[in-house]
Tab-separated table of C-alpha atoms and ligand atoms in Angstrom:
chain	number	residue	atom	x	y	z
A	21	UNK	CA	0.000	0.000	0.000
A	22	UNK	CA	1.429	3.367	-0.808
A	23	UNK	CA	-0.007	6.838	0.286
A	24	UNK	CA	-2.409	9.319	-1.296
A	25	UNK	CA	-0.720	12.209	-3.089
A	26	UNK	CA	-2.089	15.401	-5.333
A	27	UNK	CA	0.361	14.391	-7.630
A	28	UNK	CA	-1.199	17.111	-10.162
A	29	UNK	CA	-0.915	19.361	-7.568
A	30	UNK	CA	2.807	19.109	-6.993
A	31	UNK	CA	3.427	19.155	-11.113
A	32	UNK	CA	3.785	23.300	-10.562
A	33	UNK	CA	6.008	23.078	-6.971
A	34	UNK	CA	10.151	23.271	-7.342
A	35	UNK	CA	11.408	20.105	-5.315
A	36	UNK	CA	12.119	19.068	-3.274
A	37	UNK	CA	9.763	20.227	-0.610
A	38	UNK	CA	7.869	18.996	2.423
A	39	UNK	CA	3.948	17.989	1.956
A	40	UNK	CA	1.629	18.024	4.981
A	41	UNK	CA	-1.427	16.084	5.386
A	42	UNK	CA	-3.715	18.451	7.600
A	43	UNK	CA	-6.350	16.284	7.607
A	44	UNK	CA	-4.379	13.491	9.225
A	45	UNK	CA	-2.983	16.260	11.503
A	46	UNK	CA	-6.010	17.165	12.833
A	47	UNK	CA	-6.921	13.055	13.281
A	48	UNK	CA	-3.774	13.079	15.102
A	49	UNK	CA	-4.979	16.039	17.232
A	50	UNK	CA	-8.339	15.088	18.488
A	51	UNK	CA	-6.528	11.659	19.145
A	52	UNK	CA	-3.899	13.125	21.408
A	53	UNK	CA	-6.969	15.835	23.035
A	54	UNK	CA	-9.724	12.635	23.328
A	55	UNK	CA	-6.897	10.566	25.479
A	56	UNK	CA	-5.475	12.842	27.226
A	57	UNK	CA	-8.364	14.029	28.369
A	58	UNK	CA	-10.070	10.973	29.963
A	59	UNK	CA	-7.427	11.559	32.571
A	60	UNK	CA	-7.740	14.382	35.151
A	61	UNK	CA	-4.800	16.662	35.048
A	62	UNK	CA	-3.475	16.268	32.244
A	63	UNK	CA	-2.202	18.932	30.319
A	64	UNK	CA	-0.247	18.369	26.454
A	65	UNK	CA	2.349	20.925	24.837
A	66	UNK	CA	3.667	20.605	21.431
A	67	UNK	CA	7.420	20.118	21.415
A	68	UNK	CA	8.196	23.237	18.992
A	69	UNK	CA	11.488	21.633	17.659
A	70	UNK	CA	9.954	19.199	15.936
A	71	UNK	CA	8.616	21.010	13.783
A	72	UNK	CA	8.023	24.770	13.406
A	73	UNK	CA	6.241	25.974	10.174
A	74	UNK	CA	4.269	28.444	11.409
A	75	UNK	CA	0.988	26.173	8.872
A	76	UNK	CA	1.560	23.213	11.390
A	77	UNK	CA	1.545	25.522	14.214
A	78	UNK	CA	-1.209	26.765	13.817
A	79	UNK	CA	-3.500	23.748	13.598
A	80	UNK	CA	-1.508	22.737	16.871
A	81	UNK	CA	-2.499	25.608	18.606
A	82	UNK	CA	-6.638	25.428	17.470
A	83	UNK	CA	-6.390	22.098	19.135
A	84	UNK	CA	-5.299	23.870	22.205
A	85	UNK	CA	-1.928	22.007	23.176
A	86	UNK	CA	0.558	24.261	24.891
A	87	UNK	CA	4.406	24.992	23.305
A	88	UNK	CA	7.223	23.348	24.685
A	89	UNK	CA	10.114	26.036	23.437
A	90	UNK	CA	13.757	25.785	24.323
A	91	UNK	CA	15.163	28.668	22.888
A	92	UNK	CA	14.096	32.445	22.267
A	93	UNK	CA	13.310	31.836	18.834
A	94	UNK	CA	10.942	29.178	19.512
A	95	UNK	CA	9.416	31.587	22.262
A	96	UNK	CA	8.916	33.555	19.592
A	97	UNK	CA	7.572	31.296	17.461
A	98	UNK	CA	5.156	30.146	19.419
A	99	UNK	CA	4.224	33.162	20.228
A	100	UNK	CA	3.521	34.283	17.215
A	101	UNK	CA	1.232	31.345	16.252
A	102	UNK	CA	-1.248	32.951	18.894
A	103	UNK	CA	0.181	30.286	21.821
A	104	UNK	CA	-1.038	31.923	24.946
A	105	UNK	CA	2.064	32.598	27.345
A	106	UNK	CA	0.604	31.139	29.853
A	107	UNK	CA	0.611	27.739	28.241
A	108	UNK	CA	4.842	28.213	27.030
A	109	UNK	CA	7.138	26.414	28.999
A	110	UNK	CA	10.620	26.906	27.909
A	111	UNK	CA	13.618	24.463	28.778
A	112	UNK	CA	17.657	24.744	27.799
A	113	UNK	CA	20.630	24.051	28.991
A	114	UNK	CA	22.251	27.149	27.639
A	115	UNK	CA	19.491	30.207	27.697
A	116	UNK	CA	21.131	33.678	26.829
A	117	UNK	CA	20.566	36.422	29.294
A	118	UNK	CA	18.029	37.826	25.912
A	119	UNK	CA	16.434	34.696	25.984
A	120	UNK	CA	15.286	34.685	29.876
A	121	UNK	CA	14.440	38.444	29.184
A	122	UNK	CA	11.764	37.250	26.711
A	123	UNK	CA	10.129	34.699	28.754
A	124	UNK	CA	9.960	36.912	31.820
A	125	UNK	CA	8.614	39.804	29.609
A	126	UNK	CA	6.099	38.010	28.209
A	127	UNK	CA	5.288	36.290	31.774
A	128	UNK	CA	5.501	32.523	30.541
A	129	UNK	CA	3.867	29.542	32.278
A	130	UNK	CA	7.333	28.306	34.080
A	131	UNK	CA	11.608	27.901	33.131
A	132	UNK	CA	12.654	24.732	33.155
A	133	UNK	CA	15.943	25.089	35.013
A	134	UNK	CA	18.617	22.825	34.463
A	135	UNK	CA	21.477	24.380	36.807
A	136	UNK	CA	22.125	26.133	39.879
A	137	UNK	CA	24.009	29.153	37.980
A	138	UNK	CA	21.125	29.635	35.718
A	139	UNK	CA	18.276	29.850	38.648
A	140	UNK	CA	20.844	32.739	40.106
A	141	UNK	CA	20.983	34.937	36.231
A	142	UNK	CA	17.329	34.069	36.142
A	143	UNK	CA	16.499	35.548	39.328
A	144	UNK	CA	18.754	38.618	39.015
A	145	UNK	CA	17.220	39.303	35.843
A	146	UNK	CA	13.627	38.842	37.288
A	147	UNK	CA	14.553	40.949	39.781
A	148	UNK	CA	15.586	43.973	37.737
A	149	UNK	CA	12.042	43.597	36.131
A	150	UNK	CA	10.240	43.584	39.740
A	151	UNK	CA	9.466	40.083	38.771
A	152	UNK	CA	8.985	36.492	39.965
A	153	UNK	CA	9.958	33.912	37.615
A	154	UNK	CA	7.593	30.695	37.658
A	155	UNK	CA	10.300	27.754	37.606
A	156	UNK	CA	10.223	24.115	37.492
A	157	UNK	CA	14.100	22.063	37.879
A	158	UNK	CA	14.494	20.049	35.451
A	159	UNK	CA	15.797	16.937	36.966
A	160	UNK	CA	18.217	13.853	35.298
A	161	UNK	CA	16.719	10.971	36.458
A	162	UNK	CA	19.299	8.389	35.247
A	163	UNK	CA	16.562	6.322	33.567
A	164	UNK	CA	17.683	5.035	29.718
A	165	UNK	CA	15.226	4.308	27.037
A	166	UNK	CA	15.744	2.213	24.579
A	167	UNK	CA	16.536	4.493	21.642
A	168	UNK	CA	19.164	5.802	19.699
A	169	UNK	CA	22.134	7.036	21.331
A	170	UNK	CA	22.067	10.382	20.401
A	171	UNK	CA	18.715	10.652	21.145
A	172	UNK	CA	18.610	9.692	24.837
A	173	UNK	CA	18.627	12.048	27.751
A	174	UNK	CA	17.875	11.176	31.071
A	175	UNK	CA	20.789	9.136	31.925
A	176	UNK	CA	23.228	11.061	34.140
A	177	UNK	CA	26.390	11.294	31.684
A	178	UNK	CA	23.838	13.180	29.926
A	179	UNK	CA	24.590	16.869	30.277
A	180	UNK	CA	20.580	17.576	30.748
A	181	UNK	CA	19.027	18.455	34.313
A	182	UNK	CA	20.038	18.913	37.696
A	183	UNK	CA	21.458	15.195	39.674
A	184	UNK	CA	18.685	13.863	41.429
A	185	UNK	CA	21.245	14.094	44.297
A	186	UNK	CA	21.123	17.924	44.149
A	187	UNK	CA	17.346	18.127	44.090
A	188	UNK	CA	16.445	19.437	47.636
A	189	UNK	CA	19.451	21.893	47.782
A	190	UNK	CA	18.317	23.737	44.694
A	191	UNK	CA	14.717	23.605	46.317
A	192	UNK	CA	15.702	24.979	49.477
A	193	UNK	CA	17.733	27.708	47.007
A	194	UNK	CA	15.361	28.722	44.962
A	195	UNK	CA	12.947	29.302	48.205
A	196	UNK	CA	15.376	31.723	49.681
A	197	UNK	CA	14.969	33.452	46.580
A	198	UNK	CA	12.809	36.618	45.371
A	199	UNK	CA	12.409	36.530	42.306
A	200	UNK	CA	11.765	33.257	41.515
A	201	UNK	CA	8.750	30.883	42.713
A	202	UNK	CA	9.626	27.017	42.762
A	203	UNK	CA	6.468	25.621	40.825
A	204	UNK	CA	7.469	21.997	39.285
A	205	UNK	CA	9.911	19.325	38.455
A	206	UNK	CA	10.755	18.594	35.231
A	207	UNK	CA	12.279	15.037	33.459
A	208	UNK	CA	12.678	14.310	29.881
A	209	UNK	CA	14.454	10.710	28.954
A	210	UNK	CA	14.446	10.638	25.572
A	211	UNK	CA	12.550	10.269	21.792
A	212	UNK	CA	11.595	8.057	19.784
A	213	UNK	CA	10.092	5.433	22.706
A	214	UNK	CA	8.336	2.377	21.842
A	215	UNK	CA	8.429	0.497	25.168
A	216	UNK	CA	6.060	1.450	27.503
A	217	UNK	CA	8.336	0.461	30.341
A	218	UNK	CA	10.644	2.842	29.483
A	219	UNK	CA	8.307	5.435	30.908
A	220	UNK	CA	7.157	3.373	33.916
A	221	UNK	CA	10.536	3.329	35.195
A	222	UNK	CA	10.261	7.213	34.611
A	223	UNK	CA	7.319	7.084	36.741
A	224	UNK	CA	8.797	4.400	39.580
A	225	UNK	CA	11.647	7.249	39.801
A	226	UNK	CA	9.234	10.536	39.999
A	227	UNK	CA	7.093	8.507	42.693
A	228	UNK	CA	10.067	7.893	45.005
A	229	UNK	CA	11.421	11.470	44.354
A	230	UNK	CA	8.177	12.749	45.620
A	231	UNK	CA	7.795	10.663	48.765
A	232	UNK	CA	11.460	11.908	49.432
A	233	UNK	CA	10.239	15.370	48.841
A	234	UNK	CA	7.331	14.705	51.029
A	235	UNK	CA	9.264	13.468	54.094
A	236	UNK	CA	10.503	17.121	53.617
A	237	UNK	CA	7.448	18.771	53.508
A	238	UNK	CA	8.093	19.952	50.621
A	239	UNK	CA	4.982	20.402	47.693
A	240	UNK	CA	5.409	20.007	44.103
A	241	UNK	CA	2.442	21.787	42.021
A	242	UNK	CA	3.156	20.830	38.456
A	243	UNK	CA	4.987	17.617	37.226
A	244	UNK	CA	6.268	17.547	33.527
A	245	UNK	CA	7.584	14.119	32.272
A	246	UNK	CA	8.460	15.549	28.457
A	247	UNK	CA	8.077	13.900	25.616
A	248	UNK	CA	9.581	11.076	23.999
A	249	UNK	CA	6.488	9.279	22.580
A	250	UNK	CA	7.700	7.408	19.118
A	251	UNK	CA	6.007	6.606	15.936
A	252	UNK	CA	6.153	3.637	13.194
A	253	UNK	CA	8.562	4.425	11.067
A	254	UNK	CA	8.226	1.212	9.156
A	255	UNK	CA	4.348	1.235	8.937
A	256	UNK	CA	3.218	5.211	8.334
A	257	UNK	CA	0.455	3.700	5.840
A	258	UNK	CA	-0.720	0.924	8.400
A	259	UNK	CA	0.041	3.057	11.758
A	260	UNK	CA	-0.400	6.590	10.961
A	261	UNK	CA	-1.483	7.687	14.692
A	262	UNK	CA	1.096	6.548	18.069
A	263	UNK	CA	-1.143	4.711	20.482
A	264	UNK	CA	-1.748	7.469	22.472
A	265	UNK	CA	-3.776	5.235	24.672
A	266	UNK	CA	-1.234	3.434	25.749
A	267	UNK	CA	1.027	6.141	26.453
A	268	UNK	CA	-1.567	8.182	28.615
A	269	UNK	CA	-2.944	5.248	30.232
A	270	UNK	CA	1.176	4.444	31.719
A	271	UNK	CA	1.311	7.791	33.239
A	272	UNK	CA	-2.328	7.368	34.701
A	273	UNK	CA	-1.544	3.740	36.259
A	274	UNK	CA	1.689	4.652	37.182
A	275	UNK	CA	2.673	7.694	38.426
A	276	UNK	CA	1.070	8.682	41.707
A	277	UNK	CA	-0.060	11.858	41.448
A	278	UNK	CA	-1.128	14.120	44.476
A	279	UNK	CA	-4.119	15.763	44.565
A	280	UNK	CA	-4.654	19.156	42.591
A	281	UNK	CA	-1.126	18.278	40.771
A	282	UNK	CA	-1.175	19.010	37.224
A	283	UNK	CA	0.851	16.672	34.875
A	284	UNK	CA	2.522	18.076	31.504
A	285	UNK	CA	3.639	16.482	28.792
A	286	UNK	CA	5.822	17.680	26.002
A	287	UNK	CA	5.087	15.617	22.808
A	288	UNK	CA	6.877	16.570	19.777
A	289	UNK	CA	7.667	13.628	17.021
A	290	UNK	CA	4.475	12.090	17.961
A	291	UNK	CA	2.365	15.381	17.014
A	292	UNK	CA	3.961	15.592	13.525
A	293	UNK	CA	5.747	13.421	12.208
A	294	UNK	CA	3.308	11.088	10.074
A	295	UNK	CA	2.028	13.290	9.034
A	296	UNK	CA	4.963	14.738	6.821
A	297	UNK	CA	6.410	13.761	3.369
A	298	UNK	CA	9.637	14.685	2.450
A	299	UNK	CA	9.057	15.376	-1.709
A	300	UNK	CA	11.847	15.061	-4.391
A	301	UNK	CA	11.882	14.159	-7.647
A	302	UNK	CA	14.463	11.400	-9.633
A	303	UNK	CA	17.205	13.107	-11.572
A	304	UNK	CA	19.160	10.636	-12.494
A	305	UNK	CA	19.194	6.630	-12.759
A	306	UNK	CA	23.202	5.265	-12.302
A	307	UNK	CA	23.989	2.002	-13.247
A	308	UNK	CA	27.372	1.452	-10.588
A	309	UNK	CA	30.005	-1.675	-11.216
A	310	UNK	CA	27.416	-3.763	-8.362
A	311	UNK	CA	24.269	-1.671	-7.705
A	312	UNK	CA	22.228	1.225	-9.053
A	313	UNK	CA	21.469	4.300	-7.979
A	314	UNK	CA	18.521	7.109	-7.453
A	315	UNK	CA	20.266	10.141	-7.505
A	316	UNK	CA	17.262	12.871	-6.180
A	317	UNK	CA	17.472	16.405	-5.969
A	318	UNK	CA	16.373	16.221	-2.018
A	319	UNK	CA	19.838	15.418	-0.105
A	320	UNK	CA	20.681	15.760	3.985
A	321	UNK	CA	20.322	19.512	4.006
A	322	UNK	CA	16.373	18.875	3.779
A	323	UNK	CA	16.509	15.612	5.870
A	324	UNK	CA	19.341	14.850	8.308
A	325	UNK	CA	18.083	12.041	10.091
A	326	UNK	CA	19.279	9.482	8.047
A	327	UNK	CA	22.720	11.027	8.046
A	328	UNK	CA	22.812	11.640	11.685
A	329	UNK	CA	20.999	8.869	12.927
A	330	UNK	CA	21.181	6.313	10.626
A	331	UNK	CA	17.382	6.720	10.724
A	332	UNK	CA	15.175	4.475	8.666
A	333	UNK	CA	12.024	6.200	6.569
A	334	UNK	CA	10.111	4.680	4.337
A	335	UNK	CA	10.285	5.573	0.413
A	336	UNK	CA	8.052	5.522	-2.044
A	337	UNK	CA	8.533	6.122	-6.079
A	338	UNK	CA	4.683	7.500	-6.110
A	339	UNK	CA	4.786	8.487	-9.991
A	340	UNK	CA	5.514	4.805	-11.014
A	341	UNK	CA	3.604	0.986	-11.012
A	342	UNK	CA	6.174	-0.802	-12.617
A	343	UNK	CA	7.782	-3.905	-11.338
A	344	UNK	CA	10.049	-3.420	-7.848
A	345	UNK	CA	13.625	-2.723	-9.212
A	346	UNK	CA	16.868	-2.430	-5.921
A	347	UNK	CA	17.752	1.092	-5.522
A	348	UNK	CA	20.100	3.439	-3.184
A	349	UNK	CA	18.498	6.475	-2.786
A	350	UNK	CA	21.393	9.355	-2.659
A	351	UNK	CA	21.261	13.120	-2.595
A	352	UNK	CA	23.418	15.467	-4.747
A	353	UNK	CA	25.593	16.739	-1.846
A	354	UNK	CA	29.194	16.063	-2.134
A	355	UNK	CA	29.416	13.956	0.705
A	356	UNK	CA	29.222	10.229	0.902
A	357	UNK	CA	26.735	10.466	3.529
A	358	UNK	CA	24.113	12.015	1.371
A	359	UNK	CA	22.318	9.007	0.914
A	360	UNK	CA	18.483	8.042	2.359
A	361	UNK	CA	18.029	4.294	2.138
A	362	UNK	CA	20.451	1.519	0.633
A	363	UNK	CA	19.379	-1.416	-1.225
A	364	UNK	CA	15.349	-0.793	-1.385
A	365	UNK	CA	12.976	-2.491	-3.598
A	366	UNK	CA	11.082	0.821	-5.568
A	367	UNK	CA	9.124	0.155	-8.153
A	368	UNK	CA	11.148	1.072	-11.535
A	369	UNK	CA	12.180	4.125	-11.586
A	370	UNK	CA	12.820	7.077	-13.999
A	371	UNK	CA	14.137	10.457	-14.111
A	372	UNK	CA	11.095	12.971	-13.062
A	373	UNK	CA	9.658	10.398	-10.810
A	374	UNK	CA	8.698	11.722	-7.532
A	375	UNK	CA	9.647	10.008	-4.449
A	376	UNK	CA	8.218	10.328	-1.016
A	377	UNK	CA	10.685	9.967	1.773
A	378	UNK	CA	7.697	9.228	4.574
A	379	UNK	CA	7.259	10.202	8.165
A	380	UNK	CA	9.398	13.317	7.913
A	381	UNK	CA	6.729	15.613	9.653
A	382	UNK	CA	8.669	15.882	12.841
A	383	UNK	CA	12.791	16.981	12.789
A	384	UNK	CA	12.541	17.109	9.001
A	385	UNK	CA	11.900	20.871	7.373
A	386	UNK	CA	12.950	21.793	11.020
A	387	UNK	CA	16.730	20.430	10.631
A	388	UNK	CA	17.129	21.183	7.391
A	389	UNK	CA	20.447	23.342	6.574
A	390	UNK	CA	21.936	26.052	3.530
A	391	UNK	CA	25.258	23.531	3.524
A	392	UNK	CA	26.414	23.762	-0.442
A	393	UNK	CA	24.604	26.900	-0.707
A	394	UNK	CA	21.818	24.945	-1.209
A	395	UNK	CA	18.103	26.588	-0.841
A	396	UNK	CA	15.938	25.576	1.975
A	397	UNK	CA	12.962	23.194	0.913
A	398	UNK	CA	9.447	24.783	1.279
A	399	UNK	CA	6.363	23.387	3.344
A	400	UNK	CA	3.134	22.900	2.007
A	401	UNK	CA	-0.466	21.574	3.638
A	402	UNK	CA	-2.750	19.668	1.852
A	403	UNK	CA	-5.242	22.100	2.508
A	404	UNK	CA	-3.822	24.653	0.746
A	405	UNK	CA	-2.921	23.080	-2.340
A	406	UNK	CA	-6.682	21.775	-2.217
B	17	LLP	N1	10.957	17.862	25.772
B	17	LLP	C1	12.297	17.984	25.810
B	17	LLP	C2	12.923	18.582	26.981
B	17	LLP	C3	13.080	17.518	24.732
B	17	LLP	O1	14.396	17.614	24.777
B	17	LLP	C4	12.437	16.927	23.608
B	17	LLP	C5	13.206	16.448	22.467
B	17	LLP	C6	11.035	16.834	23.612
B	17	LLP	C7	10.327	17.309	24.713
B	17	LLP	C8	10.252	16.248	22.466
B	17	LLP	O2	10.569	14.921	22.281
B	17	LLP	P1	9.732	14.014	21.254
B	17	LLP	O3	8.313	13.900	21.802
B	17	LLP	O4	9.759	14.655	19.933
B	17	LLP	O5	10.431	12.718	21.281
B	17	LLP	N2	16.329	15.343	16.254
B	17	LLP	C9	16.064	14.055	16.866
B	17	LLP	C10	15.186	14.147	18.078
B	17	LLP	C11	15.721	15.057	19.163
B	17	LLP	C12	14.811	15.209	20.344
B	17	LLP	C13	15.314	16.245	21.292
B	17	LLP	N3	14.478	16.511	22.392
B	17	LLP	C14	15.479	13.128	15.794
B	17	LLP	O6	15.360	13.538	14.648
B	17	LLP	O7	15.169	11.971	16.081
């Protein structure tokens, strides 16, 4: 089965370029809402840095998810999508003094701190405002998930969060403190999670951090576990929406929340990514001494991942029927790299054919870079090439 695209449509478009389908956005979106909702407390931002065309932002924000920002751009961003600052929560290892200026002049939800030097700029600058800075810690909680390497977070060689260690003396800080009001903790352990029990052992560590923090008397209002949730690469056709269930349901069985506690959630790949197709077309067909090639006009400046991550996404020759033919699929930048997927069955292809490099929604357009001068790819919705 291969997806559904205006192929007529894209005839006048310059490749390559990014397609959105809104619709199965907004399927996405009422999935994430009627889940998340079924659970008291439960509150969902959009991870910004997944993907930040201000098209997909919008439909995020009609839904009425929060942004998850962490940097002054994104701030920004969000902000100018109509995001209420009330629902922007902004983390970062490294925020510039201009940065922490922006959130505390536009009086965002809460800071996700992530050292003891930061809390101290952030409440000297609050306090040159007259200010108090809403602030949850952001804590390591040396849990792994099964992912990636370079996508994992939470484990403490990580250079994320504050040591769990630590987490009462920057409490106790923070409360001698004017200009800065201790609201939350924060964890984040990674993206791209299948396994469920990757995020109950998130939970089993939050729910012994707050019975330590209890035997201390000490109240938590707000607890943010991040994001993380991951999608079928493999399958987008088959499983275009995350089991959302599952994932809220975890949190709900397993993490003890107190009464009146709020818990956040940061979700970014699981928002967008299915819901994006990365769009080039064939240039060239090379037979090589023991394989052939695809040579596209899309290379890692649009899409990193597989570059960086040795990420798999599905591919699709959507122009063509014929019989399956074994194909690399490289890009035109001079680096050996610049190639998408290795030995893959396409059906024959020709130069002109379009291929659609699947499940690019999230950390696609977002990552994409000028390297060889090269022009950034565009972003279109299906609604508005309707
Ligand atoms: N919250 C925090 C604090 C994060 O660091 C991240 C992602 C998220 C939320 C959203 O995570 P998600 O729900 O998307 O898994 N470029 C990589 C992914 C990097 C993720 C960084 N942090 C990729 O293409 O796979």
């Amino acid at each position: 089965m291969k997806g559904v695209f205006p192929l007529n449509k894209f005839a006048k478009l310059r490749t390559p370029f990014y397609y959105y389908d809104t619709e199965l956005l907004r399927t996405t979106l009422r999935a994430i809402n009627d889940e998340a909702s079924k659970h008291e407390g439960f509150i969902v931002h959009y991870a910004i840095k997944a993907n930040a065309n201000p098209k997909i932002l919008r439909y995020i924000r009609e839904a009425g998810l929060g942004a998850d920002c962490v940097s002054g751009g994104e701030v920004e961003a969000a902000l100018k999508a109509g995001f209420s600052n009330d629902k922007i929560v902004y983390a970062g290892v490294g925020k510039s003094d201009w940065e922490i200026n922006l959130g505390l002049d536009n009086d965002i939800f809460c800071f996700n701190v992530e050292s003891i030097p930061e809390l101290e700029i952030i409440n000297e600058l609050a306090g040159q405002k007259g200010k108090v800075a809403r602030i949850a810690f952001r804590l390591n909680p040396n849990v792994g998930a099964h992912t990636h390497a370079n996508i994992t977070t939470g484990l403490a060689e990580n250079k994320f969060g504050i040591a769990m260690r630590d987490m009462e003396t920057v409490i106790e800080l923070a409360s001698q403190m004017e200009h800065v009001k201790f609201v939350g903790l924060h964890f984040h352990i990674g993206s791209q999670i299948l396994d469920m029990g990757d995020f109950q052992a998130l939970c089993n560590r939050i729910n012994e951090l707050q019975t330590q923090l209890e035997s201390h008397h000490i109240r938590v209002e707000h607890i943010n576990v991040g994001g993380g949730l991951g999608i079928d690469y493999q399958h987008p056709n088959r499983v275009p929406i995350p089991d959302f269930k599952a994932y809220f349901d975890t949190y709900a069985k397993k993490l003890k929340l107190r009464p009146g506690q709020t818990l956040h959630f940061e979700l970014g790949r699981a928002v967008v990514a299915q819901c994006g197709s990365l769009i080039t077309r064939t240039l060239y067909i090379k037979k090589g001494a023991q394989k052939q090639f695809a040579i596209v006009d899309a290379g890692f400046t649009d899409l990193i991942r597989p570059a960086l991550y040795q990420a798999y996404h599905k591919i699709e020759n959507i122009s063509s029927d014929d019989v399956n033919e074994t194909y690399d699929v490289v890009g035109p930048i001079c680096e050996s790299t610049d190639v998408f997927a290795k030995q893959i069955d396409l059906n024959t292809t020709h130069r002109g054919d379009y291929l659609a490099i699947r499940s690019t929604g999230a950390y696609g357009e977002i990552m994409a870079s000028g390297y060889n001068c090269r022009q950034l790819p565009m972003g279109y919705t299906s609604d508005e090439l309707l």
